[in-house]
Amino acid sequence: MMPSSLLDGQLAPGVAFDNRGLSYGDGLFETVLIRGGKPLWLDEHLQRLAQGAHRLAIPCNLALVKRDCSRLLADLGPKDAILKITLTRGSVARGYSPLSADSHRIVSVSPTSPSSKEQWQEGVAIGLCNTKLARQPLLAGIKHLNRLEQVLAAGEMRRRGFVEGLVQDDAGKIIEATRSNVFIARAGSIVTPLLNDCGVDGIMRQQIILAAKRLGLKIKVAAVEMSALRNADEVFICNSVIGIWPVTKIECMHKHIGPLCRQLQREFESHFYA
Amino acid sequence: MMPSSLLDGQLAPGVAFDNRGLSYGDGLFETVLIRGGKPLWLDEHLQRLAQGAHRLAIPCNLALVKRDCSRLLADLGPKDAILKITLTRGSVARGYSPLSADSHRIVSVSPTSPSSKEQWQEGVAIGLCNTKLARQPLLAGIKHLNRLEQVLAAGEMRRRGFVEGLVQDDAGKIIEATRSNVFIARAGSIVTPLLNDCGVDGIMRQQIILAAKRLGLKIKVAAVEMSALRNADEVFICNSVIGIWPVTKIECMHKHIGPLCRQLQREFESHFYA
């Protein structure tokens, strides 16, 4: 049965060649974890999708997206899966100009293997990418379809045998990892990079910030220099599919798995490993 | 009959949802003018495609691309059209990592209306975009599928009623226009912006540089500041579909159509208006 996909609410095998997602990356996407048939933070994902659509002036009807998601989830039953939602601007003619008053939505469900808890428990050794992120405030934060920088950075890490890697902007600030956000902690304070110039404002990142505030932890969003990474007591990465992975090593820099990471993991453990 | 499209050499209606061109803009494209059934500078376009593929490490078999082009052009007959070639990395699984050892090629032919010579003769008034180009040397020069900056810039110009607009990088240097390259001339010397950090190295731009050298004109590739634009005697824009358009006005800055632009236009006139 899986994977199954709906294009504008209809079962379909793919998109037309003139789809602007294909032509120009003119669109947005969300990747949602489904556990036992239930989507994790679907409303938050949809809200970010709507924010991105507003920024790019792509029409976005969330009610229709939700209807498509419900339909695929009803077919899925109580399984684990990944739900992917893509929204692209509608096509009118050749050319960059965003003339269209409509959009296309793609909703797909694909199988996922039950995630091992090993990395959550033991942590991961990650790299530092040579690929730098260009600073483009107009596109920062949103999860758009122009992801060549992530492809290049992920390729680098794969060639070097790392499961993930931190990425800096072209001024040398730490921004995120190739498919996850990063948090560092020092002397009881947690910091996650400011994403005003580049990077994706991840749903898991948002949830961790909320949880930290709820728990009364010191947390802030601020620029993170390499020196702060070097001096950090704890480093952890997150996204809404993997949850939170402690980082035990960045290139040659060793880090301990610390109490702040463990405290935050406990807040979310049931979502990922119930 | 038109438009007709080949995906990996087969007639097809579109691409699968997991195509990495759609998912991440992980690919490249070329837009080739067909006049009377004959492609203009096809070899040069294919060479740029191969260079971009090399940069992104996407497998590229030019012989197969050429074969697809020939097949569509044979069906077209002696007509005017636009040939579009897209190359995307092959899919393996979800995730940014460029694992695949293959690629997909899409070749399409679509009709075009005979181009009016008005803009070539009379010139165009263009704008200056607020959208700035981020500087990403890893992607500069090649014609990749991450084109959201151009979509935003073109949207701006469309809203303001301009047919085209110049785009600066985030340091304020003039780089190109939304779908064309730019040349400026002052006191008999021609300059076109350096594209080391951003911008597309257009085929028409390359042809103009070659022609200028052949004609013994003074031409160089260099950084172009706003002051150089203000002081320019002549400004013209180009791409391989429109040819060369003189610029008569940029926002409130008036420019004359000058002898260097006219001399270069004469070199290419037969290609576009024979």
Tab-separated table of C-alpha atoms in Angstrom, chain A:
chain	number	residue	atom	x	y	z
A	1	MET	CA	0.000	0.000	0.000
A	2	MET	CA	2.724	2.469	0.908
A	3	PRO	CA	3.998	4.901	-0.248
A	4	SER	CA	0.837	6.644	-1.353
A	5	SER	CA	0.585	10.219	-2.472
A	6	LEU	CA	-2.088	12.784	-3.145
A	7	LEU	CA	-1.609	15.691	-5.537
A	8	ASP	CA	-4.235	18.354	-4.884
A	9	GLY	CA	-6.350	15.713	-3.180
A	10	GLN	CA	-6.143	13.103	-5.951
A	11	LEU	CA	-4.065	9.924	-6.057
A	12	ALA	CA	-1.321	10.642	-8.572
A	13	PRO	CA	2.064	9.247	-9.587
A	14	GLY	CA	3.925	12.564	-9.746
A	15	VAL	CA	3.920	16.188	-10.863
A	16	ALA	CA	3.895	17.779	-14.304
A	17	PHE	CA	7.215	18.937	-15.781
A	18	ASP	CA	6.182	22.564	-15.434
A	19	ASN	CA	5.626	22.295	-11.682
A	20	ARG	CA	7.448	25.270	-10.196
A	21	GLY	CA	8.744	23.158	-7.334
A	22	LEU	CA	10.730	21.232	-9.946
A	23	SER	CA	11.609	24.236	-12.127
A	24	TYR	CA	12.731	26.685	-9.458
A	25	GLY	CA	12.334	25.071	-6.029
A	26	ASP	CA	9.429	27.507	-5.734
A	27	GLY	CA	7.737	25.953	-2.729
A	28	LEU	CA	7.952	24.600	0.791
A	29	PHE	CA	7.863	21.275	2.581
A	30	GLU	CA	7.273	19.644	5.946
A	31	THR	CA	8.334	16.226	7.198
A	32	VAL	CA	6.115	14.872	9.971
A	33	LEU	CA	6.729	11.806	12.123
A	34	ILE	CA	3.773	9.415	12.372
A	35	ARG	CA	3.866	7.133	15.421
A	36	GLY	CA	1.218	4.434	15.663
A	37	GLY	CA	-0.812	6.244	13.026
A	38	LYS	CA	-0.705	9.590	14.867
A	39	PRO	CA	1.172	12.630	13.524
A	40	LEU	CA	3.512	14.383	15.946
A	41	TRP	CA	3.031	18.175	16.078
A	42	LEU	CA	1.035	18.295	12.845
A	43	ASP	CA	-0.537	21.637	13.739
A	44	GLU	CA	2.881	23.168	14.385
A	45	HIS	CA	4.160	21.856	11.049
A	46	LEU	CA	1.114	23.253	9.282
A	47	GLN	CA	1.580	26.594	10.980
A	48	ARG	CA	5.191	26.783	9.778
A	49	LEU	CA	4.038	25.807	6.280
A	50	ALA	CA	1.529	28.659	6.334
A	51	GLN	CA	4.174	31.102	7.556
A	52	GLY	CA	6.530	30.053	4.753
A	53	ALA	CA	3.725	30.346	2.218
A	54	HIS	CA	2.948	33.835	3.479
A	55	ARG	CA	6.612	34.818	3.149
A	56	LEU	CA	6.814	33.526	-0.436
A	57	ALA	CA	3.279	34.700	-1.309
A	58	ILE	CA	2.178	31.187	-2.254
A	59	PRO	CA	-1.551	30.553	-1.696
A	60	CYS	CA	-1.994	28.011	1.085
A	61	ASN	CA	-5.280	26.413	2.077
A	62	LEU	CA	-4.491	24.555	5.291
A	63	ALA	CA	-7.959	22.997	5.500
A	64	LEU	CA	-7.311	21.167	2.220
A	65	VAL	CA	-3.840	20.079	3.345
A	66	LYS	CA	-5.326	18.749	6.588
A	67	ARG	CA	-8.037	16.874	4.711
A	68	ASP	CA	-5.402	15.166	2.538
A	69	CYS	CA	-3.339	14.251	5.603
A	70	SER	CA	-6.380	12.768	7.357
A	71	ARG	CA	-7.251	10.703	4.330
A	72	LEU	CA	-3.771	9.191	4.022
A	73	LEU	CA	-3.543	8.583	7.767
A	74	ALA	CA	-6.897	6.826	7.778
A	75	ASP	CA	-5.576	4.463	5.078
A	76	LEU	CA	-2.329	3.947	6.965
A	77	GLY	CA	-3.804	2.618	10.172
A	78	PRO	CA	-1.838	2.465	13.445
A	79	LYS	CA	1.630	2.296	11.922
A	80	ASP	CA	4.832	4.296	12.072
A	81	ALA	CA	5.529	6.355	8.961
A	82	ILE	CA	6.760	9.657	7.591
A	83	LEU	CA	4.222	12.150	6.279
A	84	LYS	CA	5.634	14.610	3.798
A	85	ILE	CA	3.754	17.736	2.787
A	86	THR	CA	4.970	19.838	-0.137
A	87	LEU	CA	3.387	23.069	-1.327
A	88	THR	CA	4.475	24.591	-4.636
A	89	ARG	CA	3.370	27.710	-6.449
A	90	GLY	CA	1.011	27.016	-9.369
A	91	SER	CA	2.373	27.281	-12.910
A	92	VAL	CA	1.246	29.756	-15.488
A	93	ALA	CA	4.020	30.096	-18.025
A	94	ARG	CA	7.765	29.794	-18.393
A	95	GLY	CA	9.691	32.386	-16.425
A	96	TYR	CA	10.569	33.217	-12.841
A	97	SER	CA	7.736	35.672	-12.283
A	98	PRO	CA	5.347	34.310	-9.638
A	99	LEU	CA	2.161	35.098	-11.528
A	100	SER	CA	-0.016	32.310	-10.300
A	101	ALA	CA	-2.920	32.783	-7.939
A	102	ASP	CA	-2.961	29.132	-6.985
A	103	SER	CA	-0.689	26.419	-5.682
A	104	HIS	CA	-0.218	22.651	-5.717
A	105	ARG	CA	-0.099	20.505	-2.621
A	106	ILE	CA	1.489	17.077	-2.408
A	107	VAL	CA	0.928	14.865	0.613
A	108	SER	CA	2.733	11.523	0.827
A	109	VAL	CA	3.064	8.798	3.395
A	110	SER	CA	6.069	6.506	3.304
A	111	PRO	CA	7.145	3.666	5.560
A	112	THR	CA	9.808	4.149	8.183
A	113	SER	CA	11.752	1.587	10.123
A	114	PRO	CA	11.249	1.767	13.903
A	115	SER	CA	13.983	4.115	15.079
A	116	SER	CA	16.761	2.640	17.150
A	117	LYS	CA	17.251	4.326	20.500
A	118	GLU	CA	21.007	3.932	20.292
A	119	GLN	CA	21.854	7.458	19.131
A	120	TRP	CA	19.361	9.016	21.567
A	121	GLN	CA	21.074	7.153	24.432
A	122	GLU	CA	24.723	6.981	23.420
A	123	GLY	CA	24.988	10.185	21.405
A	124	VAL	CA	26.650	10.767	18.044
A	125	ALA	CA	30.007	11.938	16.709
A	126	ILE	CA	29.452	14.604	14.075
A	127	GLY	CA	31.545	16.660	11.667
A	128	LEU	CA	31.898	20.315	10.778
A	129	CYS	CA	31.011	21.009	7.145
A	130	ASN	CA	33.239	22.980	4.794
A	131	THR	CA	30.085	23.999	2.914
A	132	LYS	CA	28.982	27.344	4.330
A	133	LEU	CA	25.452	28.742	4.307
A	134	ALA	CA	24.920	31.948	2.340
A	135	ARG	CA	23.062	34.653	4.255
A	136	GLN	CA	19.669	35.381	2.737
A	137	PRO	CA	17.264	36.931	5.276
A	138	LEU	CA	14.344	36.680	2.829
A	139	LEU	CA	14.532	32.880	2.964
A	140	ALA	CA	15.894	32.317	6.472
A	141	GLY	CA	13.891	30.211	8.899
A	142	ILE	CA	11.364	28.773	6.445
A	143	LYS	CA	11.594	25.262	5.032
A	144	HIS	CA	11.683	26.035	1.320
A	145	LEU	CA	12.619	23.739	-1.554
A	146	ASN	CA	15.974	25.397	-2.383
A	147	ARG	CA	18.141	22.932	-0.506
A	148	LEU	CA	21.305	22.567	-2.590
A	149	GLU	CA	23.454	23.852	0.284
A	150	GLN	CA	22.121	21.041	2.481
A	151	VAL	CA	22.710	18.511	-0.304
A	152	LEU	CA	26.341	19.623	-0.646
A	153	ALA	CA	26.901	19.669	3.117
A	154	ALA	CA	25.256	16.261	3.596
A	155	GLY	CA	27.380	14.844	0.765
A	156	GLU	CA	30.533	16.056	2.493
A	157	MET	CA	29.536	14.417	5.766
A	158	ARG	CA	28.602	11.183	4.065
A	159	ARG	CA	31.954	10.988	2.270
A	160	ARG	CA	33.696	11.500	5.609
A	161	GLY	CA	31.557	8.882	7.367
A	162	PHE	CA	29.660	11.210	9.719
A	163	VAL	CA	25.938	10.754	10.426
A	164	GLU	CA	25.475	14.517	10.668
A	165	GLY	CA	27.501	17.728	10.557
A	166	LEU	CA	27.324	21.288	11.818
A	167	VAL	CA	27.089	24.057	9.256
A	168	GLN	CA	28.358	27.623	9.648
A	169	ASP	CA	27.276	30.708	7.761
A	170	ASP	CA	29.837	32.445	5.558
A	171	ALA	CA	30.807	34.661	8.502
A	172	GLY	CA	31.748	31.579	10.525
A	173	LYS	CA	28.788	31.500	12.912
A	174	ILE	CA	27.316	28.103	13.806
A	175	ILE	CA	23.774	27.945	12.381
A	176	GLU	CA	22.479	24.375	12.418
A	177	ALA	CA	23.347	20.884	11.213
A	178	THR	CA	22.504	19.586	7.722
A	179	ARG	CA	19.079	18.211	8.708
A	180	SER	CA	18.766	19.246	12.337
A	181	ASN	CA	19.051	22.212	14.678
A	182	VAL	CA	21.702	22.546	17.345
A	183	PHE	CA	21.728	23.579	21.014
A	184	ILE	CA	24.762	24.185	23.182
A	185	ALA	CA	24.911	24.539	26.949
A	186	ARG	CA	27.538	26.141	29.172
A	187	ALA	CA	27.396	26.692	32.927
A	188	GLY	CA	23.693	25.871	33.083
A	189	SER	CA	22.612	28.131	30.190
A	190	ILE	CA	21.329	26.833	26.870
A	191	VAL	CA	21.753	28.653	23.555
A	192	THR	CA	20.488	27.846	20.075
A	193	PRO	CA	21.612	29.851	17.038
A	194	LEU	CA	19.715	32.865	15.766
A	195	LEU	CA	18.256	32.063	12.340
A	196	ASN	CA	17.724	35.567	10.951
A	197	ASP	CA	20.109	35.127	8.019
A	198	CYS	CA	19.941	31.421	7.232
A	199	GLY	CA	18.916	28.060	8.641
A	200	VAL	CA	15.581	26.344	9.178
A	201	ASP	CA	13.500	27.065	12.278
A	202	GLY	CA	12.754	23.431	13.129
A	203	ILE	CA	9.590	22.293	14.879
A	204	MET	CA	11.641	20.234	17.364
A	205	ARG	CA	13.771	23.330	18.030
A	206	GLN	CA	10.604	25.298	18.796
A	207	GLN	CA	9.356	22.523	21.091
A	208	ILE	CA	12.660	22.385	22.975
A	209	ILE	CA	12.620	26.156	23.529
A	210	LEU	CA	9.057	25.917	24.883
A	211	ALA	CA	9.917	22.951	27.095
A	212	ALA	CA	13.040	24.641	28.480
A	213	LYS	CA	10.992	27.706	29.424
A	214	ARG	CA	8.317	25.492	30.984
A	215	LEU	CA	11.007	23.744	33.034
A	216	GLY	CA	12.485	27.046	34.175
A	217	LEU	CA	15.800	26.451	32.378
A	218	LYS	CA	17.908	29.362	31.156
A	219	ILE	CA	17.611	29.365	27.375
A	220	LYS	CA	18.204	31.972	24.704
A	221	VAL	CA	18.381	32.354	20.948
A	222	ALA	CA	21.603	34.115	19.973
A	223	ALA	CA	24.522	34.141	17.555
A	224	VAL	CA	26.835	31.193	18.236
A	225	GLU	CA	30.522	31.591	17.424
A	226	MET	CA	32.968	28.703	17.065
A	227	SER	CA	34.498	29.685	20.400
A	228	ALA	CA	31.148	29.117	22.129
A	229	LEU	CA	30.977	25.667	20.581
A	230	ARG	CA	34.501	24.909	21.810
A	231	ASN	CA	33.668	26.078	25.320
A	232	ALA	CA	30.303	24.330	25.512
A	233	ASP	CA	29.724	21.720	28.210
A	234	GLU	CA	26.947	20.063	26.252
A	235	VAL	CA	25.954	19.979	22.585
A	236	PHE	CA	22.846	18.320	21.170
A	237	ILE	CA	21.041	18.248	17.857
A	238	CYS	CA	17.373	17.734	17.130
A	239	ASN	CA	14.707	17.413	14.525
A	240	SER	CA	11.109	16.293	14.584
A	241	VAL	CA	11.906	12.807	13.250
A	242	ILE	CA	14.981	11.880	15.324
A	243	GLY	CA	14.041	13.814	18.460
A	244	ILE	CA	17.154	14.823	20.432
A	245	TRP	CA	20.603	13.323	19.900
A	246	PRO	CA	23.401	14.215	22.311
A	247	VAL	CA	26.686	15.056	20.559
A	248	THR	CA	29.749	13.343	22.009
A	249	LYS	CA	32.298	14.614	19.493
A	250	ILE	CA	32.535	17.327	16.821
A	251	GLU	CA	35.507	16.560	14.607
A	252	CYS	CA	38.246	16.235	17.277
A	253	MET	CA	36.364	18.090	20.028
A	254	HIS	CA	35.014	15.771	22.727
A	255	LYS	CA	31.807	16.633	24.612
A	256	HIS	CA	30.044	14.971	27.538
A	257	ILE	CA	26.384	14.068	27.499
A	258	GLY	CA	25.117	16.382	30.212
A	259	PRO	CA	22.153	16.896	32.518
A	260	LEU	CA	20.401	19.584	30.451
A	261	CYS	CA	20.287	17.362	27.375
A	262	ARG	CA	19.029	14.434	29.465
A	263	GLN	CA	16.388	16.574	31.157
A	264	LEU	CA	15.061	17.770	27.803
A	265	GLN	CA	15.175	14.261	26.340
A	266	ARG	CA	12.995	13.032	29.219
A	267	GLU	CA	10.377	15.651	28.291
A	268	PHE	CA	10.069	14.201	24.795
A	269	GLU	CA	10.958	10.546	25.239
A	270	SER	CA	7.357	9.342	25.211
A	271	HIS	CA	6.727	11.001	21.839
A	272	PHE	CA	9.515	9.076	20.188
A	273	TYR	CA	9.817	5.845	22.164
A	274	ALA	CA	6.532	5.183	23.942
